[in-house]
Short mmCIF file of C-alpha atoms in Angstrom, two decimals:
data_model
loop_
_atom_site.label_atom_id
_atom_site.label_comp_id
_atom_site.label_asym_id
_atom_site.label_seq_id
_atom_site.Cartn_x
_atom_site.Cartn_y
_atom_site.Cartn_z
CA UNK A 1 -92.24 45.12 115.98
CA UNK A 2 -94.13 42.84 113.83
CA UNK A 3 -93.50 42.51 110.50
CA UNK A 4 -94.25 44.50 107.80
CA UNK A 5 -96.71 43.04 105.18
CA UNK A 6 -98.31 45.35 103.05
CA UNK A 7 -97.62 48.72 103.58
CA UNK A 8 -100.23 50.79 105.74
CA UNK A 9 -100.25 54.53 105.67
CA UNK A 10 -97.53 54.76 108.12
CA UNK A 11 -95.66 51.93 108.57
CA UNK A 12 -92.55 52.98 108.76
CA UNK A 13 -93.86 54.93 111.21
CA UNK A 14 -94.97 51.55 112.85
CA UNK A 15 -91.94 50.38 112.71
CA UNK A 16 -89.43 52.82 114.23
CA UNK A 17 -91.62 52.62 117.45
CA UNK A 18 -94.18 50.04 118.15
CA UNK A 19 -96.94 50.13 120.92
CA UNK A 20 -94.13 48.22 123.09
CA UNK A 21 -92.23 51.58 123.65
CA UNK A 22 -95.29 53.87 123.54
CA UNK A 23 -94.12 56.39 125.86
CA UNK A 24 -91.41 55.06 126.47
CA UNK A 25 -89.29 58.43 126.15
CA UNK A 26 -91.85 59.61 128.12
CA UNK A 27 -91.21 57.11 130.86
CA UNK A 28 -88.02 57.31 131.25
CA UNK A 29 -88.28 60.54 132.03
CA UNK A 30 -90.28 60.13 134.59
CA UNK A 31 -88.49 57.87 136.27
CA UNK A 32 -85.25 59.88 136.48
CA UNK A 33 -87.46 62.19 138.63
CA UNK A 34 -86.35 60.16 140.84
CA UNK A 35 -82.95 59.28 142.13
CA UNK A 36 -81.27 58.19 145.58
CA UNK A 37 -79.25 60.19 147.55
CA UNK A 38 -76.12 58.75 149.42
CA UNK A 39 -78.04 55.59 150.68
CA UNK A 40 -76.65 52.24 148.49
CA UNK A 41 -75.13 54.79 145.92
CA UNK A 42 -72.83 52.74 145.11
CA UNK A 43 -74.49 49.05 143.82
CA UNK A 44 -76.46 50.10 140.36
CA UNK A 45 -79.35 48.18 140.79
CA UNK A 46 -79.67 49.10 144.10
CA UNK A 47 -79.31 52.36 143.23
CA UNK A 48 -81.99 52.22 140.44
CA UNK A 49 -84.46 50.86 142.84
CA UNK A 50 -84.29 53.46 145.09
CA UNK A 51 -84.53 55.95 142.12
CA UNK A 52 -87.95 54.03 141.34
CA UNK A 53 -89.34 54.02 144.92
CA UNK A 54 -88.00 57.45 145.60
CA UNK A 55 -89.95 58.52 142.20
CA UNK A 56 -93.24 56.77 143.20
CA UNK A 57 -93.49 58.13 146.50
CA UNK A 58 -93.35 61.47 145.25
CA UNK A 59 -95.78 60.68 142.57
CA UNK A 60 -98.27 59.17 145.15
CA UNK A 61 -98.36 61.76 147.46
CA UNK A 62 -101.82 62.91 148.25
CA UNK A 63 -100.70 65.92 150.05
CA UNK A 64 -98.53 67.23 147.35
CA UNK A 65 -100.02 69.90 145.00
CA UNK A 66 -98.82 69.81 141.38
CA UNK A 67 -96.16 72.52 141.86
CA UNK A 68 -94.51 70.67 144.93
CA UNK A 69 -94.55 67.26 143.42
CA UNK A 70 -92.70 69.37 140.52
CA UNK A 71 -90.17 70.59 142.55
CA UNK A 72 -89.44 67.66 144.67
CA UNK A 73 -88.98 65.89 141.06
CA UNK A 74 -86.82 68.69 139.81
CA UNK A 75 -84.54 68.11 143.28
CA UNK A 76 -84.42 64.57 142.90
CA UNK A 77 -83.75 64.79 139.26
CA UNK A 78 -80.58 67.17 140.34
CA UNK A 79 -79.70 64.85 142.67
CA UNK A 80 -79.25 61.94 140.83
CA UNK A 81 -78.16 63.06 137.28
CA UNK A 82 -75.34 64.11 136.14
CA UNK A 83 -77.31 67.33 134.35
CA UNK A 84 -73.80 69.26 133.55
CA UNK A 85 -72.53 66.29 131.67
CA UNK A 86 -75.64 65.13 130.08
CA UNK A 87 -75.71 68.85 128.36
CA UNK A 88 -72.80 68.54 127.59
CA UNK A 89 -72.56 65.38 126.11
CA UNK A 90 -75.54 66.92 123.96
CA UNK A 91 -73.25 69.49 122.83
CA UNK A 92 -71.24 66.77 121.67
CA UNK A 93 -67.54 68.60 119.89
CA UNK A 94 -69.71 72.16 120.18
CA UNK A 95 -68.91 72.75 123.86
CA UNK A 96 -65.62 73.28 123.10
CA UNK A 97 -66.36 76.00 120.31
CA UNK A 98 -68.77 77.64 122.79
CA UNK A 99 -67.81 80.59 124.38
CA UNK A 100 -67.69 80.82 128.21
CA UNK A 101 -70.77 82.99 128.10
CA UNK A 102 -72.96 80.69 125.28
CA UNK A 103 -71.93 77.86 128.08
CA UNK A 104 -73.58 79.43 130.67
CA UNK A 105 -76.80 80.32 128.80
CA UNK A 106 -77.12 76.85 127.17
CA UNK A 107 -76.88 75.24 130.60
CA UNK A 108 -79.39 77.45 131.76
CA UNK A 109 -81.72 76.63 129.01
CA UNK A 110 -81.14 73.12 129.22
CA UNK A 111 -82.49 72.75 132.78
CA UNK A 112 -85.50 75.42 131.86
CA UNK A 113 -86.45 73.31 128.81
CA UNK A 114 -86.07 69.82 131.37
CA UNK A 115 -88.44 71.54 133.92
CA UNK A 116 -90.88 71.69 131.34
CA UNK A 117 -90.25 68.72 130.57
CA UNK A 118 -90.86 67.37 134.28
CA UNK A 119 -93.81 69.11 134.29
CA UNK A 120 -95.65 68.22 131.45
CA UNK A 121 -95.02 64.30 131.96
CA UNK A 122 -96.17 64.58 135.34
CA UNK A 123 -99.85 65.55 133.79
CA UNK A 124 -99.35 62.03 131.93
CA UNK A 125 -98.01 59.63 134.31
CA UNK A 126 -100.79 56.67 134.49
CA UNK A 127 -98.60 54.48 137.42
CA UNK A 128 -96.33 52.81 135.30
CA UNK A 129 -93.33 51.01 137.37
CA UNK A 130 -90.28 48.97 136.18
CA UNK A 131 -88.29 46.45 137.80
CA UNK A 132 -84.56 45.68 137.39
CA UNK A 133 -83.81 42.08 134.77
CA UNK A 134 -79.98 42.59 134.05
CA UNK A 135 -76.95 44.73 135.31
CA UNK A 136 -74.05 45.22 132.80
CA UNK A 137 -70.66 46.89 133.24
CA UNK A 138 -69.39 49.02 130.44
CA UNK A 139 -66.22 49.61 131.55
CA UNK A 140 -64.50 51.08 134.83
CA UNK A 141 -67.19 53.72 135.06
CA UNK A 142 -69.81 52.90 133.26
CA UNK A 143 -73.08 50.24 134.20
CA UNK A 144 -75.91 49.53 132.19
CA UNK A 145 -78.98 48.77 133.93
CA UNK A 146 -81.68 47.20 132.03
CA UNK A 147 -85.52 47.76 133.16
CA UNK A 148 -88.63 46.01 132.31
CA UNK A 149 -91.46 48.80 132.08
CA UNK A 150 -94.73 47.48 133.39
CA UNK A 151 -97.95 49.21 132.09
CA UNK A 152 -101.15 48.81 134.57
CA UNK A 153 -103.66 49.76 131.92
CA UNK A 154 -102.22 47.27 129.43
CA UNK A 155 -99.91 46.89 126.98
CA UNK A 156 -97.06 45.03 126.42
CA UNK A 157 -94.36 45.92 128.75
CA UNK A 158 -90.97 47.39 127.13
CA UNK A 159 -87.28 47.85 128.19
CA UNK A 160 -85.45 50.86 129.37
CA UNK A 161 -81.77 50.82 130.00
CA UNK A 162 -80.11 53.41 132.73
CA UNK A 163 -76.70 54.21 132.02
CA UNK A 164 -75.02 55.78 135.38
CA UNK A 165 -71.68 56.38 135.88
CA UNK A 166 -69.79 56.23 138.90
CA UNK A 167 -67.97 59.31 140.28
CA UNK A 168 -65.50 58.35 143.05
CA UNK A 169 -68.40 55.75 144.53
CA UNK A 170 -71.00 58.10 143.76
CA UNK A 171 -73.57 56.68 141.30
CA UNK A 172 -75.00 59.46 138.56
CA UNK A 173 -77.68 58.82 135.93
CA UNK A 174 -75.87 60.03 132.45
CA UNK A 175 -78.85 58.43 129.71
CA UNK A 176 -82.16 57.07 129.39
CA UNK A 177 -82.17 54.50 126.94
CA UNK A 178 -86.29 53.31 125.97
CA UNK A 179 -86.31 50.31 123.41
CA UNK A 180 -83.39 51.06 121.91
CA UNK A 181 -83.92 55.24 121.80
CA UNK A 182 -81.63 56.89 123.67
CA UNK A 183 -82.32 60.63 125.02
CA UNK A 184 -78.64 61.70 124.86
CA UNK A 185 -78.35 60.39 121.36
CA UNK A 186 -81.44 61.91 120.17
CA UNK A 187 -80.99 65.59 121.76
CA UNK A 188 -77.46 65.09 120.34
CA UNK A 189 -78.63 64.16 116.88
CA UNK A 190 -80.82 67.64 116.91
CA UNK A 191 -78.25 70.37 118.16
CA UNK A 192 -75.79 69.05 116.06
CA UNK A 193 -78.04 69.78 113.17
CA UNK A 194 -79.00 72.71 114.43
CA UNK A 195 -75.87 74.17 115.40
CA UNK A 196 -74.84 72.84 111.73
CA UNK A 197 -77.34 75.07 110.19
CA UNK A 198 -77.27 78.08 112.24
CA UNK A 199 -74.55 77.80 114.53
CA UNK A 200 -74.61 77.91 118.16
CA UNK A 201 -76.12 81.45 119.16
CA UNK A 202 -78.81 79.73 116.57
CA UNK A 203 -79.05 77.22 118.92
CA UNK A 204 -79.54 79.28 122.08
CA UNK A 205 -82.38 81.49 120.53
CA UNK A 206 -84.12 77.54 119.22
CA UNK A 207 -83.74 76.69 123.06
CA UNK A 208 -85.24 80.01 123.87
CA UNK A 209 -88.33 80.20 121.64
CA UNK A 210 -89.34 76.72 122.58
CA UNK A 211 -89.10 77.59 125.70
CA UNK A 212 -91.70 80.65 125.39
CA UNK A 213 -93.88 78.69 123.03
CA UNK A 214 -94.22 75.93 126.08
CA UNK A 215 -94.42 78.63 129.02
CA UNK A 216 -97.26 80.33 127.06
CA UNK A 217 -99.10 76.92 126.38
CA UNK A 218 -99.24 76.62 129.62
CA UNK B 1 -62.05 56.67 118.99
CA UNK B 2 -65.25 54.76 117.53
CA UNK B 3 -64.83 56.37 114.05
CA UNK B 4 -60.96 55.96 114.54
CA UNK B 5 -61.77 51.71 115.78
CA UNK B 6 -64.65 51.32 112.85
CA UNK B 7 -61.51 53.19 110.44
CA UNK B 8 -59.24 50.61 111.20
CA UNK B 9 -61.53 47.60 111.27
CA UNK B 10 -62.50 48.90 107.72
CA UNK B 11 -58.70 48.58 106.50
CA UNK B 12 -58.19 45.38 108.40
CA UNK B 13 -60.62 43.58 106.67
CA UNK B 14 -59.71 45.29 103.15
CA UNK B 15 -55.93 44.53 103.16
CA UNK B 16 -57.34 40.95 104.67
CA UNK B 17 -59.74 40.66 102.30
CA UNK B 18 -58.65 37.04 101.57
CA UNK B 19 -57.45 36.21 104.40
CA UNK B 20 -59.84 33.41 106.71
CA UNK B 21 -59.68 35.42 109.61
CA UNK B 22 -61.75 38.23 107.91
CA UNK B 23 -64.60 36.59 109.11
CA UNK B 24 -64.20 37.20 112.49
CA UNK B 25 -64.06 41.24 112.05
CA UNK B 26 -66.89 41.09 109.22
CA UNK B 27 -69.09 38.78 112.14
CA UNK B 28 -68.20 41.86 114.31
CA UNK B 29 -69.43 44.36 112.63
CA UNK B 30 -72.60 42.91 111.40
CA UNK B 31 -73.66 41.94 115.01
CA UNK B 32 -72.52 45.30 116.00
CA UNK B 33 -72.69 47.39 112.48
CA UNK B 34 -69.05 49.09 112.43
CA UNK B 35 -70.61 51.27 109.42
CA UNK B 36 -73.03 52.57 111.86
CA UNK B 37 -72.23 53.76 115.24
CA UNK B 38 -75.00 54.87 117.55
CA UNK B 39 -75.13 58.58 116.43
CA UNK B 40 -73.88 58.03 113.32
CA UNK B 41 -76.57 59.88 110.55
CA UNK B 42 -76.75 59.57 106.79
CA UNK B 43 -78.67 61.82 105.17
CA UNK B 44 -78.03 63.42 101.66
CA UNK B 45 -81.41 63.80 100.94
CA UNK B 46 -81.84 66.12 103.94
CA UNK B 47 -83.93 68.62 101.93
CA UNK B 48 -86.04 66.89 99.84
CA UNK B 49 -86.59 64.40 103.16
CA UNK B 50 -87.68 67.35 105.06
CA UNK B 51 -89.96 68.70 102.36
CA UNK B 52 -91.68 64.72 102.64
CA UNK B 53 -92.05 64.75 106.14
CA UNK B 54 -93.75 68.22 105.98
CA UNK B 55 -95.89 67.18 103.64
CA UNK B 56 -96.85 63.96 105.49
CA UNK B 57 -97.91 65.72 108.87
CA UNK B 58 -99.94 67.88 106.80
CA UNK B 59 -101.66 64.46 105.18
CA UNK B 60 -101.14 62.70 109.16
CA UNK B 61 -103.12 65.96 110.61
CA UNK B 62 -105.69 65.62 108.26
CA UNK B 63 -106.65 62.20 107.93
CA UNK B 64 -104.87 59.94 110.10
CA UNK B 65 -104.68 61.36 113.40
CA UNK B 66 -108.14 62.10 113.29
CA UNK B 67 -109.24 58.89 112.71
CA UNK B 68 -106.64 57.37 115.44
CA UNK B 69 -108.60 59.71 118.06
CA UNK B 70 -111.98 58.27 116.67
CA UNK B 71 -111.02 54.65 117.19
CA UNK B 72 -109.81 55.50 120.73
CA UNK B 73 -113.13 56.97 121.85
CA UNK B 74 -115.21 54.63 119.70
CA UNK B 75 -113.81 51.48 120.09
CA UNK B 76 -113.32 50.30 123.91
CA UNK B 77 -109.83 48.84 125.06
CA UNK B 78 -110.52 45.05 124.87
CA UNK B 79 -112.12 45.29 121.49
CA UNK B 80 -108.57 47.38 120.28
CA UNK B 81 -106.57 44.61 121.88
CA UNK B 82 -108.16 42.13 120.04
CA UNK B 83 -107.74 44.33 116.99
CA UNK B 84 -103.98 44.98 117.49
CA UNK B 85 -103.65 40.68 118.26
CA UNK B 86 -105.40 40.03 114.89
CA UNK B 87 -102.96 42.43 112.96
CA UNK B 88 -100.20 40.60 114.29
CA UNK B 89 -101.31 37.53 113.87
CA UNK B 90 -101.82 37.91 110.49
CA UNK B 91 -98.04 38.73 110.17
CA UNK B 92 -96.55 36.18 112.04
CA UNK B 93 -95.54 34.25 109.03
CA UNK B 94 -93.59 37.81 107.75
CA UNK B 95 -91.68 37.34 111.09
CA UNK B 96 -91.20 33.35 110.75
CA UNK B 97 -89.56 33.61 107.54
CA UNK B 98 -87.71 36.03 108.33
CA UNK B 99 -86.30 34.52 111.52
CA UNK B 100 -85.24 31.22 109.56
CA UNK B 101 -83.53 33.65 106.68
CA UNK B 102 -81.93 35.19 109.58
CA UNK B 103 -80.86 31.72 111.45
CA UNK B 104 -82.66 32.70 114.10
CA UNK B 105 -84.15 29.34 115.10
CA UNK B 106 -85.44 29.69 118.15
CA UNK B 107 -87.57 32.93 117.44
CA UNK B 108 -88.63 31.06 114.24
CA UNK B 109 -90.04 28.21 117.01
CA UNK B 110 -91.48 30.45 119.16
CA UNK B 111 -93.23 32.34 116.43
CA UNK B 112 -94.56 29.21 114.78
CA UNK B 113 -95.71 27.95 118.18
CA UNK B 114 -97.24 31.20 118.66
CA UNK B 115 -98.87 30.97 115.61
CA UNK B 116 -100.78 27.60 115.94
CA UNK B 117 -101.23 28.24 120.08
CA UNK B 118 -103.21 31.87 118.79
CA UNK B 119 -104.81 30.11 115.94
CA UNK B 120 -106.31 27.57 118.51
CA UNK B 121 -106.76 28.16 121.79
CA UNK B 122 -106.05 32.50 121.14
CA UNK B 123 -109.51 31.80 118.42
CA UNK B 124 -108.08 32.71 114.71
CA UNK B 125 -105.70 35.15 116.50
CA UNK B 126 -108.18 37.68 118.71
CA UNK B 127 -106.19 36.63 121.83
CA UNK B 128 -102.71 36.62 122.38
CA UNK B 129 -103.08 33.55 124.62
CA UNK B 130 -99.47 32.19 123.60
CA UNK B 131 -98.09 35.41 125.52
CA UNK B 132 -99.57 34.36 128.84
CA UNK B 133 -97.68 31.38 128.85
CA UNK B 134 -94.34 32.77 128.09
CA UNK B 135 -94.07 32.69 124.48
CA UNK B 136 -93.25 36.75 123.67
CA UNK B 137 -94.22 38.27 120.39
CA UNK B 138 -90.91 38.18 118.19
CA UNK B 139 -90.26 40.98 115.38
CA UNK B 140 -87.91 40.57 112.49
CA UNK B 141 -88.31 41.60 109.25
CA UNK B 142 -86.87 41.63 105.66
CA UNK B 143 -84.89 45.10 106.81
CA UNK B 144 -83.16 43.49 109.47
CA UNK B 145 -82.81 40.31 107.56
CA UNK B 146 -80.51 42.30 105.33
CA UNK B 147 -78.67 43.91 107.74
CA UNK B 148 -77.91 40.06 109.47
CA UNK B 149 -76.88 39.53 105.60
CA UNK B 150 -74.54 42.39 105.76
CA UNK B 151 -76.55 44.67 103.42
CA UNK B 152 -75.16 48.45 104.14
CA UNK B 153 -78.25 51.08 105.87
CA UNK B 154 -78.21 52.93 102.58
CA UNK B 155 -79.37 57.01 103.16
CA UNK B 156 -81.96 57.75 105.32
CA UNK B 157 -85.13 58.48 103.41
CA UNK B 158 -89.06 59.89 104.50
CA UNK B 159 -90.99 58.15 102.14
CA UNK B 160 -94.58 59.79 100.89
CA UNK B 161 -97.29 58.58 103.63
CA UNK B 162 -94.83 55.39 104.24
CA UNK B 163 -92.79 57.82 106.59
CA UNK B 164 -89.24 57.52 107.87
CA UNK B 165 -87.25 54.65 106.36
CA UNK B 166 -83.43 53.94 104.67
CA UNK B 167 -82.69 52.37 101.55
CA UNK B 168 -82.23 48.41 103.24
CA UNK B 169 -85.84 49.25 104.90
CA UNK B 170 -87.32 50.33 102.12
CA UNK B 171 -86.09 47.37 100.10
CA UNK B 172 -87.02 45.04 103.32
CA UNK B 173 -90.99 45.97 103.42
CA UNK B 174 -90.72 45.57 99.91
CA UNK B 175 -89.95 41.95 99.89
CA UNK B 176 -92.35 41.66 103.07
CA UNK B 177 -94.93 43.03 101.27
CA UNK B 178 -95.02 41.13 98.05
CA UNK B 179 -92.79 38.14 98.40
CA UNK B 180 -93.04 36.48 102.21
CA UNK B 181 -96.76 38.03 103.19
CA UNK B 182 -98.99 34.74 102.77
CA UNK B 183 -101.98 36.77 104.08
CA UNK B 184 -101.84 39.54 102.08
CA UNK B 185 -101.51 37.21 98.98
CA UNK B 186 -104.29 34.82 100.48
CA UNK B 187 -107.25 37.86 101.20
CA UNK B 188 -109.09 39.77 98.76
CA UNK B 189 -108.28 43.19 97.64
CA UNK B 190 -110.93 45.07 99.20
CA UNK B 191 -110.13 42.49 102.59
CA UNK B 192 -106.03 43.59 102.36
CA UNK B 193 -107.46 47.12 102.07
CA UNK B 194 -109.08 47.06 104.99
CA UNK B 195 -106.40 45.56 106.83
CA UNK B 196 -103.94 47.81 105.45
CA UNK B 197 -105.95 51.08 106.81
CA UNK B 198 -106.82 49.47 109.94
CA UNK B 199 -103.19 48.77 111.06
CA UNK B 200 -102.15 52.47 109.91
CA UNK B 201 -105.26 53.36 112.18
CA UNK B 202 -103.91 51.52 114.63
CA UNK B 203 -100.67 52.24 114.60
CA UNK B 204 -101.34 55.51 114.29
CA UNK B 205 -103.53 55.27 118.01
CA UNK B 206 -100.94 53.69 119.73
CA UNK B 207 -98.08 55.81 118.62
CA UNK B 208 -99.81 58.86 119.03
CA UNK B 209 -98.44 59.59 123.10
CA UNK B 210 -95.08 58.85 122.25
CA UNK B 211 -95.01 61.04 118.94
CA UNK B 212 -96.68 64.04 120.90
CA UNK B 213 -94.44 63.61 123.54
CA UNK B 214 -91.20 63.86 121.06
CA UNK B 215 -92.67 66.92 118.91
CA UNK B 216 -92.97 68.48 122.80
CA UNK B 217 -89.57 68.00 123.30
CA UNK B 218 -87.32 68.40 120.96
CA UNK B 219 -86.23 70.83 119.47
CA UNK B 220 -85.93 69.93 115.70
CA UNK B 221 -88.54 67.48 115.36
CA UNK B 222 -87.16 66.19 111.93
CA UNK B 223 -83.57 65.41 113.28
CA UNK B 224 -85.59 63.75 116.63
CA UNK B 225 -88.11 61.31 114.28
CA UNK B 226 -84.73 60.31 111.98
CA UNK B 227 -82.52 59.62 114.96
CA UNK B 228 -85.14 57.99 117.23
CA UNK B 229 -85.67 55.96 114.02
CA UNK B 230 -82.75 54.82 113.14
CA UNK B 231 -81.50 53.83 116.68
CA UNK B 232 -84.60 52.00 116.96
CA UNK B 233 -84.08 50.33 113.62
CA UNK B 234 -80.30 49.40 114.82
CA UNK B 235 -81.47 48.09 118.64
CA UNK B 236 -83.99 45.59 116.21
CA UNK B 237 -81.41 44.26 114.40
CA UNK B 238 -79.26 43.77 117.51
CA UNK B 239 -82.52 42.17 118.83
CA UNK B 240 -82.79 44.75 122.17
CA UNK B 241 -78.89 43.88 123.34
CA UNK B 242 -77.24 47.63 124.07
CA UNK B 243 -75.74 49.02 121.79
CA UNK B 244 -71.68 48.17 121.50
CA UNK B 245 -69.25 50.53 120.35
CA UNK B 246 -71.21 53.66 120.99
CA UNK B 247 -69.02 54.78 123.67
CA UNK B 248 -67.63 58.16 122.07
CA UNK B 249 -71.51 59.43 122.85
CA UNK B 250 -70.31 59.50 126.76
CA UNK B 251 -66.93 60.69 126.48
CA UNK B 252 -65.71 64.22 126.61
CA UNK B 253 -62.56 63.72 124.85
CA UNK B 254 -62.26 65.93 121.82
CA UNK B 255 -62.09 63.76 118.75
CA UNK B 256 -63.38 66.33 115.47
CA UNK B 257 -64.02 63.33 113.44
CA UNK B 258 -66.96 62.39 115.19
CA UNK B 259 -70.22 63.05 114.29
CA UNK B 260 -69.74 66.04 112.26
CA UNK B 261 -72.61 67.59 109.90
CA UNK B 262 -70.62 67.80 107.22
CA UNK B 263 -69.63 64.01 107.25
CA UNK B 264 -73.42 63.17 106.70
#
């Protein structure tokens, strides 16, 4: 970000996300649409590759209405995430306290709210694409691989780091990290302060109303 | 286990305290900030913070969003590049000094050769022509310059119309502002007016997608702004590396001592 000098109206604002990650959330997203089956599972960056051009085809298909191109990004966002453990990584030390039944209805609600979620950046994709700079092991299951967003209508690109983990060989995307901003952090960061406040039933009917308010907005 | 590992760094260096290899742990945790793991939150101010950043959306509805979506329709996309270059070109030295305080010499080179390459060739700063031949925009400020010092985050604060912020921030634009800011001292009051409204403008514009996008989402759009903010505030400081130490995020393992509300 550049610098502050004098403070503008909201440049704090400014600073916690500059143009370089506009939509970078956003992006992310959309590119987890898209993940590889089987095929070169196994090497990351091969793997995130095939994500991308698995992601783009759908996107650029002609023949696709907007409901198909939603579903085929909902299947290829099954197959190539590790959904179960991304919720409940959200859930952070609350799985545990949840009861078998909460469980169930949270991971229901957390793939509802994620099909919105599909859906609505669909509407905003403007044919973005990303290309692999770095690959970094974590640890025995863990790789980072680091991105560099391009943006055809301008702007300066920005970086998005994949974190997959590898399941016996097979290669799962657990977190989207734009610029610094991780998604599992972030959805983290707001259940456990919403759980703090109202517990976790509070949580389930949070999940539910936004999921009403964005069904009935269309 | 990265509460438990910052824990025992945190005794290490104490009961070390005097000891020369209490640098090496102390260099550790200010490249990777110990005190602050990924998730980690501080926020005592939670309810007067949220009453702020209620306030300010009211203010941001009003006025500045508005006038974000008039400068998109009004003013066409090569004319707002140029604007956005200008903006930053007028900080550059903010980002030089702060580079050198930091010891960051080569992004204090590339800066300053940005600086006279825009100044030149990029005319007084409307194009970014040192860009297209490989020298990036660089971003430090007095924030992270305290945090390379080994200044603590301080609470998490929303500050009236400033926005989201902590206590080394705060102090950070601060210094920016009226100490190391050679164009705001060097243009006229109504001319560091204007400048001042057209980068919130600005800012405003080009943040717009991504804010929508995380008010759409999330489902506590306080607790989204503050974390997004304050990971994006610790990935600055680290200048983009991923984040070390974070690991407990992407474990299951039960460990109650992370990341509990009532910690914060």
């Amino acid at each position: 970000m550049s610098p502050s000098k004098t403070p503008p109206i909201d440049e704090s604002v400014r600073r916690w996300a500059r143009r370089r990650l506009l939509a970078a959330a956003g992006l992310g997203w959309v590119a987890l649409w898209a993940l590889p089956a089987g095929a070169a599972a196994s090497d990351p960056k091969a793997f995130v590759l095939d994500l991308r051009d698995r992601a783009l085809a759908v996107l650029r298909r002609t023949d696709l209405d907007r409901e198909a191109k939603i579903g085929a990004l909902e299947d290829l966002l099954e197959e190539a995430t590790d959904l179960d453990l991304i919720a409940r990584l959200v859930m952070g030390r609350y799985w545990r306290q949840a009861t078998p039944d909460q469980q169930k209805r949270y991971l229901e609600l957390f793939r509802a709210l994620l099909r919105r979620a599909i859906a609505e950046r669909l509407d905003r994709y403007s044919g973005e694409s990303f290309d692999v700079t770095d690959v970094q092991k974590v640890d025995d299951r863990d790789t980072i691989v680091r991105t560099l967003v391009q943006r055809p209508n301008g702007g300066a690109p920005y970086v998005v780091d994949w974190r997959l983990r590898d399941h016996d060989g097979r290669l799962l995307v657990i977190d989207v990290v734009a610029e610094g901003v991780s998604m599992l952090v972030t959805q983290r960061s707001e259940v456990a302060e919403i759980v703090g406040q109202k517990g976790i039933e509070g949580l389930l009917a949070t999940m539910e109303e936004r999921l009403k308010k964005q069904r009935s907005a269309g | 286990m990265i509460s438990s590992l910052s824990a025992f760094a945190g005794r290490w260096q104490t009961t070390r305290l005097f000891s020369a290899a209490r640098l090496v742990p102390l260099g550790v945790c200010l490249l990777a900030g110990c005190a602050t793991a990924r998730g980690d939150v501080h926020d005592p101010l939670e309810p007067v913070n949220r009453a702020v950043f209620a306030v300010n959306r009211v203010v941001d509805g009003l006025v500045l969003e508005p006038a974000a979506e008039v400068y998109g329709l009004v003013v066409p996309r090569p004319v707002r590049r140029m604007v956005r270059n200008l903006l930053d070109h007028l900080a550059a030295p903010v980002v030089f000094v702060n580079a050198l305080l930091q010891g960051e010499r080569e992004r204090a080179g590339i800066t300053l050769g940005r600086f006279m390459i825009n100044s030149t060739l990029g005319l007084f700063g409307l194009f970014d022509f040192a860009a297209e031949l490989g020298y990036l925009e660089q971003d430090e400020d007095f924030g992270q310059t305290l945090a390379v010092w080994g200044a603590g985050e301080g609470v998490y604060l929303v500050l009236p119309l400033l926005g989201p912020s902590t206590v080394r921030d705060f102090v950070g634009s601060a210094v920016d502002t009226v100490l190391l800011d050679p164009a705001g001292l060097a243009l006229s009051g109504e001319a560091q007016l204007a400048r001042l409204a057209t980068e919130a403008v600005v800012t405003r514009y080009e943040l717009d997608p991504l804010l929508d996008d995380l008010e759409r989402s999330s489902l506590d759009f306080y607790a989204a702004v503050r974390s997004s903010y304050l990971q994006r505030r610790r990935a600055e400081i680290r200048n983009g590396a991923p984040a070390p130490f974070d690991d407990s995020v992407y474990r299951e393992t039960p460990d109650e001592s992370f990341e509990d509300p009532a910690n914060r």
